[in-house]
Amino acid sequence: SQQGEEDPQALSIQEGENATMNCSYKTSINNLQWYRQNSGRGLVHLILIRSNEREKHSGRLRVTLDTSKKSSSLLITASRAADTASYFCATDSGGFSGGYNKLIFGAGTRLAVHP
Amino acid sequence: DTGVSQDPRHKITKRGQNVTFRCDPISEHNRLYWYRQTLGQGPEFLTYFQNEAQLEKSRLLSDRFSAERPKGSFSTLEIQRTEQGDSAMYLCASSFLLAGSSYEQYFGPGTRLTVT
């Protein structure tokens, strides 16, 4: 079963615009991660935010986490055509020996950035 | 390239045949994970290893599936008597577990399995 739900399922924007994707999850987490996947390829880790953090930045990416609402958002600023991909949130609820365990992914947001 | 490799990248097989996939993680990583991804969905957890020990298996991993990591390095995932429903992308990921620390998972390019 999938923990997270991304919203929207698909997003189409013009280059230069900002893209915002949201993720909701169901259970308590240790951390939440965002991954990117180009069509038919493997996943690339973008950013990790721990449960005690509220906001994190990496380059043009900004991630927020609201544990009271069990939700997160990923903002990509000044989007480029090369940002076209599927974006997934994944939650790590911890477990044996702490640290990372299995990731539970949502169904993803398919982002299309048009030149 | 994340440093995690998978082989083969594509596999077409007939229903009822056995298939085996290999994953080579980043060398210093002690955790290895297998996920399955069907079209339009996010990856679903199958199993993971810490060194050579298989610590958890998903209910998705039926008796026809078996995974090994014999020396705590590479891993294999075998599917016996394949069914059309096994058609999917099989993803491997690795990470390094250090007590009190958290590290991201690095994914391989995946093996796309088509069962005809």
Short mmCIF file of C-alpha atoms in Angstrom, two decimals:
data_model
loop_
_atom_site.label_atom_id
_atom_site.label_comp_id
_atom_site.label_asym_id
_atom_site.label_seq_id
_atom_site.Cartn_x
_atom_site.Cartn_y
_atom_site.Cartn_z
CA SER A 1 0.00 0.00 0.00
CA GLN A 2 1.20 3.51 -0.64
CA GLN A 3 1.55 5.99 2.18
CA GLY A 4 1.81 9.24 0.37
CA GLU A 5 -0.49 10.93 -2.03
CA GLU A 6 0.86 13.60 -4.31
CA ASP A 7 -1.19 16.47 -5.57
CA PRO A 8 -1.59 17.33 -8.36
CA GLN A 9 -1.16 14.11 -10.33
CA ALA A 10 0.02 16.15 -13.31
CA LEU A 11 1.29 19.69 -13.69
CA SER A 12 2.05 21.60 -16.88
CA ILE A 13 3.84 24.96 -16.73
CA GLN A 14 6.01 27.29 -18.80
CA GLU A 15 9.73 27.71 -18.32
CA GLY A 16 10.51 30.26 -15.67
CA GLU A 17 7.39 29.58 -13.66
CA ASN A 18 7.42 27.99 -10.23
CA ALA A 19 6.09 24.47 -9.69
CA THR A 20 4.56 23.38 -6.42
CA MET A 21 3.81 19.77 -5.58
CA ASN A 22 2.15 18.56 -2.42
CA CYS A 23 2.34 15.29 -0.55
CA SER A 24 0.17 13.94 2.23
CA TYR A 25 0.91 10.87 4.31
CA LYS A 26 -0.82 8.81 6.93
CA THR A 27 1.49 7.65 9.72
CA SER A 28 4.22 9.17 11.88
CA ILE A 29 7.55 9.50 10.14
CA ASN A 30 11.25 9.87 10.86
CA ASN A 31 11.85 11.74 7.66
CA LEU A 32 10.34 12.53 4.28
CA GLN A 33 12.25 12.51 1.03
CA TRP A 34 11.61 13.76 -2.47
CA TYR A 35 12.85 11.89 -5.53
CA ARG A 36 12.81 12.65 -9.21
CA GLN A 37 12.42 10.12 -12.01
CA ASN A 38 12.90 10.73 -15.69
CA SER A 39 10.78 8.55 -17.94
CA GLY A 40 11.80 4.91 -17.69
CA ARG A 41 14.82 5.64 -15.53
CA GLY A 42 15.86 5.17 -11.91
CA LEU A 43 15.10 7.56 -9.10
CA VAL A 44 17.35 10.43 -8.12
CA HIS A 45 17.32 11.69 -4.55
CA LEU A 46 16.55 15.40 -4.31
CA ILE A 47 16.17 16.33 -0.68
CA LEU A 48 15.50 14.84 2.76
CA ILE A 49 13.70 16.62 5.56
CA ARG A 50 13.63 15.21 9.07
CA SER A 51 10.52 15.17 11.21
CA ASN A 52 11.90 17.91 13.47
CA GLU A 53 12.59 20.23 10.54
CA ARG A 54 10.04 22.54 8.98
CA GLU A 55 11.79 23.82 5.87
CA LYS A 56 14.81 22.94 3.80
CA HIS A 57 16.43 24.42 0.72
CA SER A 58 18.67 22.98 -1.96
CA GLY A 59 19.43 25.15 -4.97
CA ARG A 60 16.11 25.88 -6.69
CA LEU A 61 14.27 23.42 -4.44
CA ARG A 62 12.39 24.30 -1.29
CA VAL A 63 10.70 21.65 0.82
CA THR A 64 8.37 22.24 3.74
CA LEU A 65 7.05 19.73 6.25
CA ASP A 66 4.03 20.07 8.50
CA THR A 67 3.88 17.03 10.75
CA SER A 68 0.66 18.21 12.40
CA LYS A 69 -1.07 18.07 9.02
CA LYS A 70 1.02 15.14 7.79
CA SER A 71 1.89 17.01 4.65
CA SER A 72 4.87 18.27 2.70
CA SER A 73 5.39 20.46 -0.32
CA LEU A 74 8.13 20.69 -2.93
CA LEU A 75 8.66 24.00 -4.69
CA ILE A 76 10.83 24.24 -7.78
CA THR A 77 11.58 27.85 -8.60
CA ALA A 78 12.38 29.24 -12.05
CA SER A 79 11.61 25.92 -13.71
CA ARG A 80 13.47 24.69 -16.79
CA ALA A 81 12.50 22.26 -19.53
CA ALA A 82 15.07 19.86 -18.02
CA ASP A 83 12.94 19.70 -14.85
CA THR A 84 10.35 17.70 -16.79
CA ALA A 85 10.03 14.43 -14.85
CA SER A 86 7.93 12.61 -12.27
CA TYR A 87 8.42 13.67 -8.68
CA PHE A 88 7.75 11.35 -5.76
CA CYS A 89 7.57 11.88 -2.06
CA ALA A 90 8.62 8.99 0.14
CA THR A 91 8.30 8.54 3.87
CA ASP A 92 10.59 6.66 6.21
CA SER A 93 8.88 5.59 9.39
CA GLY A 94 12.00 4.04 10.88
CA GLY A 95 12.16 0.63 12.50
CA PHE A 96 14.79 -1.87 13.52
CA SER A 97 18.16 -0.23 14.31
CA GLY A 98 16.78 3.20 13.48
CA GLY A 99 18.06 5.23 10.58
CA TYR A 100 16.71 4.47 7.17
CA ASN A 101 14.34 1.68 6.51
CA LYS A 102 11.89 0.99 3.76
CA LEU A 103 10.54 3.98 1.91
CA ILE A 104 6.84 4.26 1.22
CA PHE A 105 6.20 6.20 -1.97
CA GLY A 106 3.25 8.08 -3.31
CA ALA A 107 2.02 7.79 -6.89
CA GLY A 108 3.93 10.87 -7.98
CA THR A 109 3.34 14.15 -9.77
CA ARG A 110 4.16 14.27 -13.46
CA LEU A 111 5.65 17.68 -14.23
CA ALA A 112 5.93 19.01 -17.76
CA VAL A 113 7.84 22.25 -18.28
CA HIS A 114 7.34 23.77 -21.71
CA PRO A 115 10.00 25.99 -23.35
CA ASP B 1 24.89 7.60 -12.48
CA THR B 2 24.31 7.00 -8.76
CA GLY B 3 26.90 4.23 -8.44
CA VAL B 4 24.28 1.47 -8.10
CA SER B 5 24.16 -0.86 -11.07
CA GLN B 6 21.57 -3.41 -12.11
CA ASP B 7 21.71 -6.18 -14.63
CA PRO B 8 20.03 -6.81 -16.98
CA ARG B 9 18.35 -3.52 -17.81
CA HIS B 10 15.60 -5.24 -19.74
CA LYS B 11 14.29 -8.78 -19.61
CA ILE B 12 11.55 -10.34 -21.69
CA THR B 13 10.45 -13.77 -20.63
CA LYS B 14 7.61 -16.17 -21.20
CA ARG B 15 5.11 -16.94 -18.50
CA GLY B 16 6.26 -19.79 -16.33
CA GLN B 17 9.97 -19.15 -16.79
CA ASN B 18 12.34 -18.22 -13.97
CA VAL B 19 14.28 -14.96 -14.03
CA THR B 20 17.10 -13.59 -11.89
CA PHE B 21 18.18 -9.98 -11.52
CA ARG B 22 21.39 -8.67 -10.03
CA CYS B 23 22.12 -5.50 -8.12
CA ASP B 24 25.55 -4.12 -7.27
CA PRO B 25 25.26 -1.42 -4.60
CA ILE B 26 27.70 1.31 -3.74
CA SER B 27 30.58 -0.61 -2.20
CA GLU B 28 30.58 0.90 1.28
CA HIS B 29 26.81 0.73 1.69
CA ASN B 30 25.61 -1.86 4.18
CA ARG B 31 21.88 -1.65 3.38
CA LEU B 32 20.31 -2.83 0.16
CA TYR B 33 16.66 -2.54 -0.85
CA TRP B 34 14.46 -3.95 -3.60
CA TYR B 35 11.39 -2.15 -4.89
CA ARG B 36 8.90 -2.84 -7.66
CA GLN B 37 7.30 -0.13 -9.78
CA THR B 38 4.40 -0.54 -12.16
CA LEU B 39 3.44 1.97 -14.80
CA GLY B 40 2.10 5.23 -13.41
CA GLN B 41 2.75 4.26 -9.80
CA GLY B 42 5.43 4.92 -7.24
CA PRO B 43 7.85 2.20 -6.22
CA GLU B 44 6.63 -0.38 -3.71
CA PHE B 45 8.94 -1.89 -1.14
CA LEU B 46 9.75 -5.58 -1.54
CA THR B 47 12.61 -6.39 0.84
CA TYR B 48 15.82 -5.12 2.36
CA PHE B 49 19.13 -6.40 3.67
CA GLN B 50 21.54 -5.13 6.24
CA ASN B 51 24.83 -6.68 5.21
CA GLU B 52 23.85 -10.27 4.38
CA ALA B 53 20.82 -10.43 6.67
CA GLN B 54 17.37 -10.06 5.13
CA LEU B 55 15.56 -7.96 7.71
CA GLU B 56 12.12 -7.43 6.24
CA LYS B 57 9.99 -8.76 3.45
CA SER B 58 6.82 -7.22 2.09
CA ARG B 59 3.61 -9.18 1.72
CA LEU B 60 4.08 -8.43 -2.00
CA LEU B 61 6.96 -10.88 -1.99
CA SER B 62 5.15 -14.13 -2.65
CA ASP B 63 6.73 -17.56 -2.33
CA ARG B 64 7.79 -17.29 -5.96
CA PHE B 65 10.16 -14.46 -5.09
CA SER B 66 13.46 -14.93 -3.33
CA ALA B 67 16.27 -12.50 -2.67
CA GLU B 68 19.80 -13.06 -1.45
CA ARG B 69 22.81 -11.02 -0.55
CA PRO B 70 25.32 -13.80 0.12
CA LYS B 71 28.41 -11.82 1.10
CA GLY B 72 26.84 -8.56 2.00
CA SER B 73 27.81 -7.05 -1.32
CA PHE B 74 25.76 -7.71 -4.48
CA SER B 75 22.20 -9.02 -4.31
CA THR B 76 20.04 -11.18 -6.53
CA LEU B 77 16.28 -11.24 -6.88
CA GLU B 78 14.79 -14.38 -8.40
CA ILE B 79 11.24 -14.82 -9.60
CA GLN B 80 10.13 -18.37 -10.22
CA ARG B 81 7.27 -19.37 -12.51
CA THR B 82 6.75 -15.82 -13.73
CA GLU B 83 3.25 -14.49 -14.28
CA GLN B 84 2.09 -11.60 -16.43
CA GLY B 85 1.37 -9.64 -13.26
CA ASP B 86 5.08 -9.70 -12.47
CA SER B 87 5.73 -7.33 -15.37
CA ALA B 88 7.19 -4.21 -13.79
CA MET B 89 10.36 -2.23 -13.19
CA TYR B 90 12.45 -3.76 -10.40
CA LEU B 91 14.54 -1.17 -8.62
CA CYS B 92 17.45 -1.69 -6.29
CA ALA B 93 18.71 0.92 -3.85
CA SER B 94 21.48 1.08 -1.30
CA SER B 95 22.28 3.22 1.69
CA PHE B 96 24.67 3.38 4.59
CA LEU B 97 23.35 2.90 8.08
CA LEU B 98 25.29 4.48 10.89
CA ALA B 99 23.79 4.47 14.36
CA GLY B 100 22.11 7.78 15.04
CA SER B 101 22.45 8.99 11.46
CA SER B 102 20.22 8.91 8.45
CA TYR B 103 21.31 8.69 4.86
CA GLU B 104 19.38 8.75 1.62
CA GLN B 105 18.89 5.74 -0.61
CA TYR B 106 20.68 5.64 -3.95
CA PHE B 107 18.71 3.94 -6.69
CA GLY B 108 19.95 1.92 -9.62
CA PRO B 109 18.54 2.32 -13.15
CA GLY B 110 16.18 -0.63 -12.69
CA THR B 111 15.45 -3.83 -14.55
CA ARG B 112 12.33 -3.73 -16.67
CA LEU B 113 10.67 -7.14 -16.78
CA THR B 114 8.10 -8.03 -19.41
CA VAL B 115 6.31 -11.36 -19.05
CA THR B 116 4.56 -12.48 -22.24
#
